[in-house]
CSV table of C-alpha atoms and ligand atoms in Angstrom, one decimal:
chain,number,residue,atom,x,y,z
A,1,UNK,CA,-95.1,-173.6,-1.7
A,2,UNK,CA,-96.0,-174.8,-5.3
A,3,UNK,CA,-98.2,-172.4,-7.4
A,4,UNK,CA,-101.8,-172.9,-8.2
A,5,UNK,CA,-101.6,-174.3,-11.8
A,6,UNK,CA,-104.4,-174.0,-14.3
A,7,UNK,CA,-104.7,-177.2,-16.4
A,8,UNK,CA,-106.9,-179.4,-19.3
A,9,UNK,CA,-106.3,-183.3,-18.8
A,10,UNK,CA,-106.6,-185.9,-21.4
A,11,UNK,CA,-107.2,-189.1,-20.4
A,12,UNK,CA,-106.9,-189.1,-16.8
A,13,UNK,CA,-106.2,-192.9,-15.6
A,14,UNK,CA,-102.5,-192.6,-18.3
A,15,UNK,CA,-99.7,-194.3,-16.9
A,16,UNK,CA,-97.0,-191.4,-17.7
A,17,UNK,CA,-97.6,-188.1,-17.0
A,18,UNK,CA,-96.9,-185.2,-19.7
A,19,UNK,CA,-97.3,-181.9,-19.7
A,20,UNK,CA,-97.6,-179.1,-22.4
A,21,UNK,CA,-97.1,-175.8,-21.2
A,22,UNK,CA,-99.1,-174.7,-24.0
A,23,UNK,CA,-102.3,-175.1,-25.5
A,24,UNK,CA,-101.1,-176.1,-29.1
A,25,UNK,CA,-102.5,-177.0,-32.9
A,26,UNK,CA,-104.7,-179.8,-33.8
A,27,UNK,CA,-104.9,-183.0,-31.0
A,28,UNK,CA,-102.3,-185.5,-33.0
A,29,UNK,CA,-99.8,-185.4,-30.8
A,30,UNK,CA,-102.1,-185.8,-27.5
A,31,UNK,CA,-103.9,-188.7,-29.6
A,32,UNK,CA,-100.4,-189.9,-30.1
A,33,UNK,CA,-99.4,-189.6,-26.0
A,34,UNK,CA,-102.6,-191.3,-25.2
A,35,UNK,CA,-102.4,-194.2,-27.1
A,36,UNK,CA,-98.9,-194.6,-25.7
A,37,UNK,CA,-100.5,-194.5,-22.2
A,38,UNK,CA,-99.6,-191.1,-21.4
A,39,UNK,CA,-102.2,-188.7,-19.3
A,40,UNK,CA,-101.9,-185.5,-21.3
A,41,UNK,CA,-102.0,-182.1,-19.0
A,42,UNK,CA,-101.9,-178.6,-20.8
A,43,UNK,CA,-101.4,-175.4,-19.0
A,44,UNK,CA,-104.5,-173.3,-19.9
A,45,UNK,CA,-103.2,-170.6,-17.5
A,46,UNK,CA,-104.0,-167.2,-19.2
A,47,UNK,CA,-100.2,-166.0,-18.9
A,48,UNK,CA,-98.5,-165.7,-23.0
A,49,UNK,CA,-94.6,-166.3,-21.5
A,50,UNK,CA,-95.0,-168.7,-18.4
A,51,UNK,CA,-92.1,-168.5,-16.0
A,52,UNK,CA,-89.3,-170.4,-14.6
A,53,UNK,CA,-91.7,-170.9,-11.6
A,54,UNK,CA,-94.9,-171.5,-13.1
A,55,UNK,CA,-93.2,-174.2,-15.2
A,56,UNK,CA,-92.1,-175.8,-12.1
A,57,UNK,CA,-95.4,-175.6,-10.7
A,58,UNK,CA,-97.0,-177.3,-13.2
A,59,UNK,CA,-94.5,-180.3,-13.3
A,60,UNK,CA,-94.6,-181.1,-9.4
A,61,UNK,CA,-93.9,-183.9,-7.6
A,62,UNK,CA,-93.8,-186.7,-10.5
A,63,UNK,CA,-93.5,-185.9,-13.9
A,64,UNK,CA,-92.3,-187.9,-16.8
A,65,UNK,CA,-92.1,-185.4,-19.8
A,66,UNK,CA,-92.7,-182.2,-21.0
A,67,UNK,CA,-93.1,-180.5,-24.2
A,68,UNK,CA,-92.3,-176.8,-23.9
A,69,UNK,CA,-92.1,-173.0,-25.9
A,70,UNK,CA,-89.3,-171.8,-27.5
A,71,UNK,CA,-90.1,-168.5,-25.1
A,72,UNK,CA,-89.3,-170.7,-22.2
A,73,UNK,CA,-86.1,-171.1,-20.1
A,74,UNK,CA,-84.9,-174.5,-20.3
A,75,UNK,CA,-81.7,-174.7,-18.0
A,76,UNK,CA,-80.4,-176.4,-14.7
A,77,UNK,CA,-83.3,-175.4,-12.9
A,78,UNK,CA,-86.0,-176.7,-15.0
A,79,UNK,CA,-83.9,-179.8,-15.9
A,80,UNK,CA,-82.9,-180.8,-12.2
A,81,UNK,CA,-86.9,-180.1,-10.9
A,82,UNK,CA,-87.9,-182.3,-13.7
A,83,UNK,CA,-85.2,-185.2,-13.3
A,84,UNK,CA,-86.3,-184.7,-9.5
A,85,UNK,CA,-90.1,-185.2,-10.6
A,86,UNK,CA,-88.8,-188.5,-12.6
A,87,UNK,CA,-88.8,-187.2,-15.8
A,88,UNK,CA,-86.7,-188.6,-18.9
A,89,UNK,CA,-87.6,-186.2,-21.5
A,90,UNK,CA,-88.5,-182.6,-22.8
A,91,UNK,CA,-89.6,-181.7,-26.5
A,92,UNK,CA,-89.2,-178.2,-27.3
A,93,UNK,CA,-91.9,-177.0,-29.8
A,94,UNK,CA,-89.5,-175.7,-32.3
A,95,UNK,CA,-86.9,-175.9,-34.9
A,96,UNK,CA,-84.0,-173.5,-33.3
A,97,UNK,CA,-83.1,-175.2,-29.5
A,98,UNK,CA,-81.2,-171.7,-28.2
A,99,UNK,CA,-83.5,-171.7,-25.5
A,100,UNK,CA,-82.3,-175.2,-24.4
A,101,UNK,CA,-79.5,-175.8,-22.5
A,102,UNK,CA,-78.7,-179.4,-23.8
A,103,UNK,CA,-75.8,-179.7,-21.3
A,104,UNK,CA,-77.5,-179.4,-18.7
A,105,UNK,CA,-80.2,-182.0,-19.9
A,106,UNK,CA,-77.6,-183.8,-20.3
A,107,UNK,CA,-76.1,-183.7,-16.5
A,108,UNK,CA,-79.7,-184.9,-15.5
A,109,UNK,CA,-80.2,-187.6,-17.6
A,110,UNK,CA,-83.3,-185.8,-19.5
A,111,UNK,CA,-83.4,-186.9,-23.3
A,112,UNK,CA,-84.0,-183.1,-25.8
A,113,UNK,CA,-86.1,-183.3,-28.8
A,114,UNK,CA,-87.2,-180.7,-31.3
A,115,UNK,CA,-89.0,-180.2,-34.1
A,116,UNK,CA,-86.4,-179.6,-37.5
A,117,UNK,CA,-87.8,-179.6,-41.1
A,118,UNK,CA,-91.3,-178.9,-40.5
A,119,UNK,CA,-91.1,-174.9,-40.9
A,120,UNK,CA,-88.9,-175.0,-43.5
A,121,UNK,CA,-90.8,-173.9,-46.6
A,122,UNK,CA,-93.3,-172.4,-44.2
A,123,UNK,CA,-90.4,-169.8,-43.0
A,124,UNK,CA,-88.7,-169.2,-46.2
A,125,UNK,CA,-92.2,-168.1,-47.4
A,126,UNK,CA,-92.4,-165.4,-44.9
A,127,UNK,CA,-89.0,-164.5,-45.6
A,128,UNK,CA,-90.2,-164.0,-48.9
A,129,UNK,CA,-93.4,-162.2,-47.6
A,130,UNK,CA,-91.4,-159.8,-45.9
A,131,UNK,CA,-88.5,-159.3,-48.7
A,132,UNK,CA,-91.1,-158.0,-51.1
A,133,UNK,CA,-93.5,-156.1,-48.4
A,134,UNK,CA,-90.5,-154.1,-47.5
A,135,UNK,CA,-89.2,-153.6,-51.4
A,136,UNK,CA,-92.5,-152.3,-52.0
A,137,UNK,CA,-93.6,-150.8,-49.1
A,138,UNK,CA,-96.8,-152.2,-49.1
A,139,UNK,CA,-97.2,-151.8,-44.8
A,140,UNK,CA,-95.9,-148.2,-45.1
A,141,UNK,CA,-98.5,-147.8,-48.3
A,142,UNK,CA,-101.1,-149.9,-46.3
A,143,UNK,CA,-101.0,-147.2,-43.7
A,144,UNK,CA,-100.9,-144.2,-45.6
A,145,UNK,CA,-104.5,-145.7,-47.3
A,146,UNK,CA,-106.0,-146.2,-43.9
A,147,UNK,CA,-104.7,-142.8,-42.4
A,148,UNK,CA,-106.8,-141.4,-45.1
A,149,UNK,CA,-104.0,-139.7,-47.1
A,150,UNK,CA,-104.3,-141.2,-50.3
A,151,UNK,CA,-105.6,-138.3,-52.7
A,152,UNK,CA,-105.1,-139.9,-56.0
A,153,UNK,CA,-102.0,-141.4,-57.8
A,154,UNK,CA,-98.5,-139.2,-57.9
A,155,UNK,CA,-95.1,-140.5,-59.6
A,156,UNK,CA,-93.3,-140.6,-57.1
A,157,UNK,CA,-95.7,-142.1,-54.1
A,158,UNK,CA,-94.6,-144.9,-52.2
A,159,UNK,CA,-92.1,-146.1,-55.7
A,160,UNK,CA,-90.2,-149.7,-54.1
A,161,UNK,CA,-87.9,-151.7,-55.9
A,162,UNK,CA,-87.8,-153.8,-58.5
A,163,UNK,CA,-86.0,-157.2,-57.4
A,164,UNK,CA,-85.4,-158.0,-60.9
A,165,UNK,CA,-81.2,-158.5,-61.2
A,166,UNK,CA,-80.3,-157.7,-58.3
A,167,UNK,CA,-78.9,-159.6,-54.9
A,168,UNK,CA,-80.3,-161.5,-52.5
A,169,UNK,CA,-77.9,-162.2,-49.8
A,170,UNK,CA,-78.6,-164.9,-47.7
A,171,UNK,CA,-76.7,-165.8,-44.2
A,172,UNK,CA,-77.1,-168.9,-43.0
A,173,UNK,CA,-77.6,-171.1,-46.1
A,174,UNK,CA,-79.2,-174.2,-44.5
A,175,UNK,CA,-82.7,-175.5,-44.7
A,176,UNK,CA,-84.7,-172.5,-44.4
A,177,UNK,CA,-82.4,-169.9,-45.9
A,178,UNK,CA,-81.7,-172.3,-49.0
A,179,UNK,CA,-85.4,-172.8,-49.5
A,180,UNK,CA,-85.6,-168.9,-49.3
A,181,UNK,CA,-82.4,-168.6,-51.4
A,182,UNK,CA,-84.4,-170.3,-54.0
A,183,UNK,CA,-87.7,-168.7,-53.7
A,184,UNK,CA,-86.2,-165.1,-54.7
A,185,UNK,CA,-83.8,-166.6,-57.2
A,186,UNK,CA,-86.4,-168.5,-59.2
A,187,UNK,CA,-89.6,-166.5,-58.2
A,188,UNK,CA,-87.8,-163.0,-58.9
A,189,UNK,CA,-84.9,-163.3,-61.5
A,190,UNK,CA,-82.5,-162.6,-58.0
A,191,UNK,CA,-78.4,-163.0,-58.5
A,192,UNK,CA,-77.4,-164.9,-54.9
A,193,UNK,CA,-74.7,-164.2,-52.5
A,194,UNK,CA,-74.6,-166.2,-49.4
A,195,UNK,CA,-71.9,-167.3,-46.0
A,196,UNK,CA,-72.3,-170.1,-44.2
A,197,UNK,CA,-69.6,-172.2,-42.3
A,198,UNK,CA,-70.3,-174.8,-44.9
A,199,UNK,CA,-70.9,-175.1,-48.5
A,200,UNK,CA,-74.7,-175.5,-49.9
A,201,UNK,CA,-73.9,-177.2,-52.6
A,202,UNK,CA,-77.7,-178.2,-53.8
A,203,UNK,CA,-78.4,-174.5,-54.0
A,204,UNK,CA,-75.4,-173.9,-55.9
A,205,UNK,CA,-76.5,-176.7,-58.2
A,206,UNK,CA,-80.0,-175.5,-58.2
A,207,UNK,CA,-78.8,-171.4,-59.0
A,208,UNK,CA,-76.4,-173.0,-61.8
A,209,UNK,CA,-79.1,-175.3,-63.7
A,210,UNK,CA,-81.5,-172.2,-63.5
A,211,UNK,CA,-79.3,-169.8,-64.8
A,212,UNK,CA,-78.7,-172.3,-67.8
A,213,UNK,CA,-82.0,-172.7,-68.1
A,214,UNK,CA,-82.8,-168.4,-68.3
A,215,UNK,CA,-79.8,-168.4,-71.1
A,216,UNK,CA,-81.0,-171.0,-73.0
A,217,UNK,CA,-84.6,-169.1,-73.5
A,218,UNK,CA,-83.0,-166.1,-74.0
A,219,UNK,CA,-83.2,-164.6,-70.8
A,220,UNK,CA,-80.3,-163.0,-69.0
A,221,UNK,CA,-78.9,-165.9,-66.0
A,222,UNK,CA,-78.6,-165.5,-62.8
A,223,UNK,CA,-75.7,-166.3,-60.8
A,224,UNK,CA,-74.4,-167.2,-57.7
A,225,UNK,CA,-71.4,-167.0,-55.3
A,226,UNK,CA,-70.2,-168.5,-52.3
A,227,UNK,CA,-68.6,-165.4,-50.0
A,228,UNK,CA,-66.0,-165.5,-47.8
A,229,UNK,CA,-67.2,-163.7,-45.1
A,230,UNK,CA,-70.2,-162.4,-43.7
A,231,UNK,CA,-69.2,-158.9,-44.5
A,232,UNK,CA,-69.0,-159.8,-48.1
A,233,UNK,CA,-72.5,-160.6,-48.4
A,234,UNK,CA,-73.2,-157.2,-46.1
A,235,UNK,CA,-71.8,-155.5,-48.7
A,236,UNK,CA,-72.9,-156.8,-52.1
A,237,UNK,CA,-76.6,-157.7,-51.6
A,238,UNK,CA,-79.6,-155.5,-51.9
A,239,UNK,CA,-81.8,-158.0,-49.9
A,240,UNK,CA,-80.2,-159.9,-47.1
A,241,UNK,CA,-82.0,-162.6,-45.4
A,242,UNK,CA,-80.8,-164.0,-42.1
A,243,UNK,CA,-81.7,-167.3,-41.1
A,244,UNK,CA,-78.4,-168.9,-38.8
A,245,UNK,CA,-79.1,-170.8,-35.9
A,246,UNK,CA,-78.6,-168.2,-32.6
A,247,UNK,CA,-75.9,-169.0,-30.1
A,248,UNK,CA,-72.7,-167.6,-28.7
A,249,UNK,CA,-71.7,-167.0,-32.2
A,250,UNK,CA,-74.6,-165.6,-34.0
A,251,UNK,CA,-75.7,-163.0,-31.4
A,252,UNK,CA,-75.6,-159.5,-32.1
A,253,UNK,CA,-73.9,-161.0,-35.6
A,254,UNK,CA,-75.6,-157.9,-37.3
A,255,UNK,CA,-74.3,-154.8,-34.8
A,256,UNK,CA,-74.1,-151.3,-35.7
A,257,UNK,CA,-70.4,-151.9,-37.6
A,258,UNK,CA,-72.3,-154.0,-40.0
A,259,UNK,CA,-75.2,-152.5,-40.4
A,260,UNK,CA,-72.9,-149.7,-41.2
A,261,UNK,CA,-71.4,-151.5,-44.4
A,262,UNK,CA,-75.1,-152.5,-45.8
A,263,UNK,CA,-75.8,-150.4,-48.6
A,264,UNK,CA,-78.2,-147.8,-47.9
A,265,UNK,CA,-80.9,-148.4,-49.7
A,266,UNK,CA,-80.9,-151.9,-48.4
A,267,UNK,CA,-83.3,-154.9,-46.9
A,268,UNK,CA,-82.8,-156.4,-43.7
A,269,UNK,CA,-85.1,-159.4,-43.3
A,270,UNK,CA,-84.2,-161.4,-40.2
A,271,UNK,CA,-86.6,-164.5,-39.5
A,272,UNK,CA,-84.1,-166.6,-37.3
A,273,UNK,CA,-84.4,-164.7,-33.5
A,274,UNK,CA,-84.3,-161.7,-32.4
A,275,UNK,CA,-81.0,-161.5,-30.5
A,276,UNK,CA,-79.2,-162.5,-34.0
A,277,UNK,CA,-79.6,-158.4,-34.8
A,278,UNK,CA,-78.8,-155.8,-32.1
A,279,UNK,CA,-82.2,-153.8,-32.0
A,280,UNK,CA,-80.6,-150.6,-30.8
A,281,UNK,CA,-78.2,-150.6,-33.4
A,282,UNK,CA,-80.8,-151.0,-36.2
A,283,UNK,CA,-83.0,-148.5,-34.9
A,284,UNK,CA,-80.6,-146.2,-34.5
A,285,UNK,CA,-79.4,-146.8,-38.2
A,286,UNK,CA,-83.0,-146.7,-39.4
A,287,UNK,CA,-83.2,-143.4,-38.1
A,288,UNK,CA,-80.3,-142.0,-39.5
A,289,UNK,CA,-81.1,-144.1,-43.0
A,290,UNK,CA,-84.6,-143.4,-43.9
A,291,UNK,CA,-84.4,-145.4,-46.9
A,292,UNK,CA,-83.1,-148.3,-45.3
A,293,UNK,CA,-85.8,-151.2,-44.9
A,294,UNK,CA,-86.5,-154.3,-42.7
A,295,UNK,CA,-88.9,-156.7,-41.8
A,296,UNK,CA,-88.9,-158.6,-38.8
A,297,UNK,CA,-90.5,-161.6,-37.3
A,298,UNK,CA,-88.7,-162.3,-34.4
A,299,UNK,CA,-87.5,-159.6,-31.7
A,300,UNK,CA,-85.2,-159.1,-29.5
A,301,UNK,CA,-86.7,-157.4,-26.6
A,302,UNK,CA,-89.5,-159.4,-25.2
A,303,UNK,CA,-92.6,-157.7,-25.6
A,304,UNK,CA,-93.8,-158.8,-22.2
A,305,UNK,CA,-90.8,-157.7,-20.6
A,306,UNK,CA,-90.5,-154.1,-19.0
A,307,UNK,CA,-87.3,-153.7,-21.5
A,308,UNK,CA,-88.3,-150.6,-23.4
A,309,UNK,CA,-90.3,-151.8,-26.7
A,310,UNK,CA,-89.0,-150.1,-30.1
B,1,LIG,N1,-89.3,-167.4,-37.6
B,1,LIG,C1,-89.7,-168.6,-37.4
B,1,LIG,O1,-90.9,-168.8,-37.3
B,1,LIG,C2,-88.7,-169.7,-37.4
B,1,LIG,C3,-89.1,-171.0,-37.8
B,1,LIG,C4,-88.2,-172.0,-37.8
B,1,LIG,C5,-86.9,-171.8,-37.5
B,1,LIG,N2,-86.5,-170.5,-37.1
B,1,LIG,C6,-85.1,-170.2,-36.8
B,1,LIG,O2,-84.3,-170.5,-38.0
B,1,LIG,C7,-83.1,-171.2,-37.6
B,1,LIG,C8,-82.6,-172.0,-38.8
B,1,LIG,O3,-83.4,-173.1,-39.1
B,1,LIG,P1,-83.0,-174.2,-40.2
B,1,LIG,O4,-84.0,-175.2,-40.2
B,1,LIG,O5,-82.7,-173.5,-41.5
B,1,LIG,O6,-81.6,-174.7,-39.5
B,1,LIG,P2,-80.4,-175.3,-40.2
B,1,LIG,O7,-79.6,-175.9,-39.2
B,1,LIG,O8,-80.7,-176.1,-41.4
B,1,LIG,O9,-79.6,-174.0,-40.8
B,1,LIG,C9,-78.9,-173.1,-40.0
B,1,LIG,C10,-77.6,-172.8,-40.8
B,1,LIG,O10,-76.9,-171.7,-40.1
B,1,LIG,C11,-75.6,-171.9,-40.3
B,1,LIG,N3,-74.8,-171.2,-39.4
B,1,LIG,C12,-74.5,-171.5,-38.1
B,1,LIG,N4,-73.7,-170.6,-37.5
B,1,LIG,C13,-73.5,-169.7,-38.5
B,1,LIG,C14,-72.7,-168.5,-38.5
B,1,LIG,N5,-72.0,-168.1,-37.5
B,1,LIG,N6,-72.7,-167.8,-39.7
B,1,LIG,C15,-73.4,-168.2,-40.8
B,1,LIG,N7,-74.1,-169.4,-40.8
B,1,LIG,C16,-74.1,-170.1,-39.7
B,1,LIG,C17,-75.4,-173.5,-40.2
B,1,LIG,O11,-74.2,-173.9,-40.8
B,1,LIG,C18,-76.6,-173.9,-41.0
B,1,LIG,O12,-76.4,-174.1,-42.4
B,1,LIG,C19,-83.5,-172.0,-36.4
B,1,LIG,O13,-82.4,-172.3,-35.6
B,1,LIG,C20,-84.5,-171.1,-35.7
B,1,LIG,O14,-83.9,-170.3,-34.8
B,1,LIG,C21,-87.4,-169.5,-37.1
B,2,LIG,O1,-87.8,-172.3,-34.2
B,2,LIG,C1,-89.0,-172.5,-34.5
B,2,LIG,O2,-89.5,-173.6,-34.8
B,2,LIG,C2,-89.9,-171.3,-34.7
B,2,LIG,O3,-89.4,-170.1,-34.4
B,2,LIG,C3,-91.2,-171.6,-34.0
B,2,LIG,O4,-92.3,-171.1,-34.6
């Protein structure tokens, strides 16, 4: 028997009817469904992850599209209750699809969209937020403050690193890590290493025409470099920044081997998903490398799950 659901409905009498599993920013887009005849239902249902279940609750007996969470499990069992409901499309509210099995969309006839470009600078700036948080240690130093430890200035308290000439290393050199790429290149003098399957040839241009630039003031230039393999960049950069797309070939593509060849005074910022990094690993080599940094917006283990929470 179908769930109670717990919904908000825009203009009733609407020819199509679309859900969003979530409440979500500004009222565009429902202004958008409505004028294209749509009646608009969002799940206000006080849950933060909704299930495979609740989702088919909410799309019942006839439903002609949903727009869905990245937290969400889009496969055959979503797909074939709503090609049963009628429905012909799903939007997933986000740039990466890995929750999305477009296959089986495919098998029934539902059409995917998502959302590409429209974090790009957005990301790359929290990137950036958490490259220099963790080179200066401002949340470790925020906490020492609040803990009510501070007793006056010392040499050696809470020193970070100077970015200044040394390497980011970037993996996964497309939109976001490019825009990143040049964030700490331009905004902190950074040399750049980066590995992707292909070759980001703008943000070579970009590193070259900047590095000329530097010279020609008198300045020394920064560089940049192309590297054959993932490892390379593991290896070589002080700051590495991962932003590849997750799939069979990206998960666990930082595991305790590589983690091992990272310098160890290094900075693992990873704002792609969680699964991309093996948590156990990097807590593990966290421990045993105290001077090791990282900052994470994304996580592996779901914090709602009963997984044990690092
Ligand atoms: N943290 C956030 O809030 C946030 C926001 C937006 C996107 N994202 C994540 O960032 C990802 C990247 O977004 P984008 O817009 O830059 O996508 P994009 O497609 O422009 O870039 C992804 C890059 O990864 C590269 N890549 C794929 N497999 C690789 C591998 N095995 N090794 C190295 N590189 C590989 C691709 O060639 C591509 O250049 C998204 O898929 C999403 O998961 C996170
Ligand atoms: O992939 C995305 O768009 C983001 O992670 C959502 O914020």
């Amino acid at each position: 028997m179908a769930k109670p659901v717990q919904i908000e409905v825009w203009n009733p009498n609407g020819k199509y009817r679309v859900i969003s599993t979530k409440s979500m920013p500004g009222t565009r887009w429902i202004d958008l469904l409505v004028q294209q005849d749509c009646r608009v239902e969002i799940c206000t249902l006080n849950k933060t992850i909704l299930s495979v279940e609740d989702i088919i609750a909410l799309i019942g007996d006839k439903c002609d599209g949903v727009i869905g969470q990245l937290t969400e499990d889009w496969g055959d069992t979503l797909f074939s209750a709503l090609s049963k409901a009628g429905g012909k499309a799903f939007s997933n509210m986000a740039v990466g699809y890995n929750n999305v099995d477009v296959d089986a969309a495919t098998k029934y006839g539902v059409a995917v969209g998502n959302t590409p470009g429209v974090l790009t600078e957005t990301t790359a700036e929290l990137a950036a937020s958490l490259s220099l948080a963790a080179a200066r240690r401002i949340v470790e130093a925020d906490g020492f403050m609040r803990a009510g430890l501070y007793e006056g200035w010392l040499p050696h308290l809470f020193v970070g690193n100077l970015l200044k000439g040394q390497t980011v290393g970037v993996i996964g050199a497309g939109r976001i890590g490019s825009a990143y790429a040049r964030m700490m290149v331009e905004g902190f003098k950074m040399n750049l290493i980066y590995y992707d399957l292909y070759q980001a040839t703008r943000l070579e241009k970009f590193v070259t025409a900047y590095g000329q630039f530097l010279k020609a003031n008198g300045e020394q230039p920064v560089t940049w470099k192309r590297a054959s393999s993932m490892d390379e960049v593991l290896q070589e950069a002080d700051v590495i920044s991962l932003h590849p797309i997750l799939d069979k070939t990206t998960y666990h593509l930082v595991n305790k081997e590589r983690l091992s060849m990272m310098k160890k005074e290094a900075i693992l910022v990873n704002c792609s998903r969680g699964p991309v990094v093996d948590e156990v690993a990097l807590v593990e080599h966290l421990r045993e490398n105290p001077m090791f940094r990282v900052g994470l917006d994304v996580f592996e283990v779901n914090l709602n799950s009963s997984k044990h929470w690092y």
